[in-house]
């Protein structure tokens, strides 16, 4: 029996155990998926091997620490320095990122997106910004502090902190901050958000399982919005494919994971 886990802080809200266990159980794959609350990201690697895991997911705030913990990083994760999926390959820790493609899946329904504003500059923002750039989408980033913005400057994004923001029109505004995850905070001052919301077609939040204060504000202003559930599904399917090393069909994984959202 293989064992998988999600690492995070907080981690109790995570639906990943239910999603992956539904796949394992219903498709008869001999594995179990648990959750691990981790305070210190530098302890990720030793905890992973102490638990004898075959693989793991990593959530807020440890995705950059996960990148640093890896013996080898593959694919898109290398470009962004952010890892959300770990695989134990013969005692070596291999890192991947499935968040960005998961989010691309989630916004397919919005059709043509040419200009995006990202709220936040953490691991998720990095993954999305780099992926949007690959699609030649114009990307702006606004964060409450300056420290993490140089990565986005180097990518060719417009970057702002709250005080320097210059209003423009966006097809999509996406909240990648953790404001609203375990509190009822907005990701930026309300007046600033209201002016942004008046100038966007769609809104998305990476947070799932609740209407965040940001999504509530979008709703109050009659803007079409979606939460992070489809992103969660998209990244989860891709992570599960890595866990089972392509021994299960992607359509079956997706069906079982989507079903688990109804439980
Ligand atoms: P990080 O810790 O890497 O980054 C968090 C970002 O949020 C930073 O830019 C930080 O700003 C900002 N921030 C935190 N608190 C506040 C606040 N109160 N007001 C304004 N800004 C704030 O987190 P991740 O990128 O890993 O995750 C971000 C969110 O995305 C989480 O809520 C996570 O659950 C969600 N997520 C959902 C996924 C899904 O599948 N649906 C997948 C991945 C993530 P600063 O730089 O100033 O500290």
Short mmCIF file of N, CA and C and ligand atoms in Angstrom, two decimals, residues 60-61 63 99 120-124 143-145 148 162 176-179 181 185-187 206-208 228 231-232 235, ligand 1:
data_model
loop_
_atom_site.label_atom_id
_atom_site.label_comp_id
_atom_site.label_asym_id
_atom_site.label_seq_id
_atom_site.Cartn_x
_atom_site.Cartn_y
_atom_site.Cartn_z
N UNK A 60 -0.11 26.11 0.69
CA UNK A 60 0.33 27.32 1.35
C UNK A 60 0.90 27.02 2.74
N UNK A 61 2.01 27.56 3.19
CA UNK A 61 2.91 28.49 2.49
C UNK A 61 4.23 27.82 2.07
N UNK A 63 5.27 26.06 -0.84
CA UNK A 63 5.58 25.61 -2.21
C UNK A 63 6.98 26.03 -2.67
N UNK A 99 -0.26 23.36 -10.62
CA UNK A 99 -1.23 24.43 -10.35
C UNK A 99 -1.56 25.24 -11.60
N UNK A 120 -1.69 39.42 -5.44
CA UNK A 120 -0.78 38.54 -4.70
C UNK A 120 0.45 38.21 -5.51
N UNK A 121 1.52 37.81 -4.82
CA UNK A 121 2.80 37.55 -5.50
C UNK A 121 3.50 36.33 -4.92
N UNK A 122 2.73 35.40 -4.36
CA UNK A 122 3.32 34.19 -3.78
C UNK A 122 3.51 33.11 -4.83
N UNK A 123 3.61 31.87 -4.36
CA UNK A 123 3.88 30.74 -5.24
C UNK A 123 2.84 30.56 -6.32
N UNK A 124 1.59 30.69 -5.96
CA UNK A 124 0.51 30.50 -6.94
C UNK A 124 0.56 31.60 -7.99
N UNK A 143 0.61 43.52 -5.24
CA UNK A 143 0.83 42.84 -3.95
C UNK A 143 0.90 43.90 -2.85
N UNK A 144 0.66 43.46 -1.60
CA UNK A 144 0.67 44.42 -0.50
C UNK A 144 2.10 44.86 -0.15
N UNK A 145 3.10 44.05 -0.51
CA UNK A 145 4.49 44.41 -0.23
C UNK A 145 5.34 44.21 -1.47
N UNK A 148 8.43 40.51 -3.19
CA UNK A 148 8.33 39.39 -4.13
C UNK A 148 8.11 39.84 -5.57
N UNK A 162 -0.06 48.49 -3.49
CA UNK A 162 -1.36 49.17 -3.43
C UNK A 162 -1.24 50.66 -3.76
N UNK A 176 -4.89 35.48 -5.79
CA UNK A 176 -4.00 34.38 -5.36
C UNK A 176 -3.44 34.65 -3.97
N UNK A 177 -3.92 35.68 -3.29
CA UNK A 177 -3.45 35.90 -1.91
C UNK A 177 -4.16 34.89 -1.02
N UNK A 178 -3.65 34.73 0.20
CA UNK A 178 -4.36 33.85 1.13
C UNK A 178 -5.34 34.63 2.00
N UNK A 179 -5.58 35.90 1.65
CA UNK A 179 -6.61 36.68 2.38
C UNK A 179 -7.97 36.04 2.11
N UNK A 181 -8.69 33.00 3.29
CA UNK A 181 -8.56 31.54 3.44
C UNK A 181 -8.97 31.12 4.85
N UNK A 185 -10.65 38.55 5.55
CA UNK A 185 -10.01 39.76 5.03
C UNK A 185 -10.15 39.86 3.52
N UNK A 186 -10.16 41.12 3.03
CA UNK A 186 -10.07 41.36 1.59
C UNK A 186 -8.59 41.35 1.19
N UNK A 187 -8.27 41.04 -0.08
CA UNK A 187 -6.87 40.98 -0.49
C UNK A 187 -6.22 42.34 -0.73
N UNK A 206 -8.38 31.74 -6.08
CA UNK A 206 -7.73 30.43 -5.95
C UNK A 206 -8.30 29.67 -4.76
N UNK A 207 -8.88 30.40 -3.81
CA UNK A 207 -9.43 29.75 -2.62
C UNK A 207 -10.74 29.05 -3.00
N UNK A 208 -10.96 27.89 -2.43
CA UNK A 208 -12.16 27.13 -2.75
C UNK A 208 -12.91 26.75 -1.48
N UNK A 228 -11.99 28.57 -6.46
CA UNK A 228 -10.85 27.77 -6.88
C UNK A 228 -11.13 26.28 -7.05
N UNK A 231 -9.86 24.82 -10.34
CA UNK A 231 -8.39 24.81 -10.32
C UNK A 231 -7.91 23.62 -9.49
N UNK A 232 -8.58 23.42 -8.36
CA UNK A 232 -8.24 22.30 -7.48
C UNK A 232 -8.40 20.98 -8.23
N UNK A 235 -5.55 20.73 -11.02
CA UNK A 235 -4.21 20.38 -10.51
C UNK A 235 -4.21 19.00 -9.90
P1 LIG B 1 1.94 32.15 -0.60
O1 LIG B 1 2.08 32.09 0.90
O2 LIG B 1 3.07 31.74 -1.45
O3 LIG B 1 1.58 33.69 -1.02
C1 LIG B 1 0.58 34.38 -0.36
C2 LIG B 1 0.38 35.76 -0.99
O4 LIG B 1 -0.75 36.35 -0.35
C3 LIG B 1 1.54 36.74 -0.83
O5 LIG B 1 1.62 37.54 -2.00
C4 LIG B 1 1.10 37.59 0.37
O6 LIG B 1 1.61 38.90 0.35
C5 LIG B 1 -0.39 37.64 0.15
N1 LIG B 1 -1.20 37.83 1.35
C6 LIG B 1 -1.29 37.02 2.42
N2 LIG B 1 -2.18 37.50 3.32
C7 LIG B 1 -2.65 38.66 2.79
C8 LIG B 1 -3.59 39.63 3.24
N3 LIG B 1 -4.22 39.50 4.41
N4 LIG B 1 -3.85 40.70 2.45
C9 LIG B 1 -3.24 40.83 1.25
N5 LIG B 1 -2.32 39.96 0.77
C10 LIG B 1 -2.03 38.88 1.54
O7 LIG B 1 0.60 31.33 -0.93
P2 LIG B 1 0.25 30.43 -2.20
O8 LIG B 1 0.54 31.21 -3.41
O9 LIG B 1 0.83 29.09 -2.05
O10 LIG B 1 -1.36 30.25 -2.02
C11 LIG B 1 -2.20 31.36 -2.11
C12 LIG B 1 -3.67 30.95 -2.05
O11 LIG B 1 -4.03 30.16 -3.18
C13 LIG B 1 -4.01 30.12 -0.82
O12 LIG B 1 -5.22 30.58 -0.29
C14 LIG B 1 -4.17 28.71 -1.38
O13 LIG B 1 -5.06 27.94 -0.60
C15 LIG B 1 -4.73 29.00 -2.76
N6 LIG B 1 -4.47 27.94 -3.74
C16 LIG B 1 -5.52 27.23 -4.29
C17 LIG B 1 -5.29 26.24 -5.23
C18 LIG B 1 -6.42 25.49 -5.82
O14 LIG B 1 -6.19 24.40 -6.34
N7 LIG B 1 -7.62 26.01 -5.81
C19 LIG B 1 -3.94 25.88 -5.67
C20 LIG B 1 -2.93 26.72 -5.08
C21 LIG B 1 -3.20 27.67 -4.13
P3 LIG B 1 3.11 39.26 0.90
O15 LIG B 1 4.06 38.93 -0.22
O16 LIG B 1 3.01 40.73 1.18
O17 LIG B 1 3.33 38.43 2.12
#
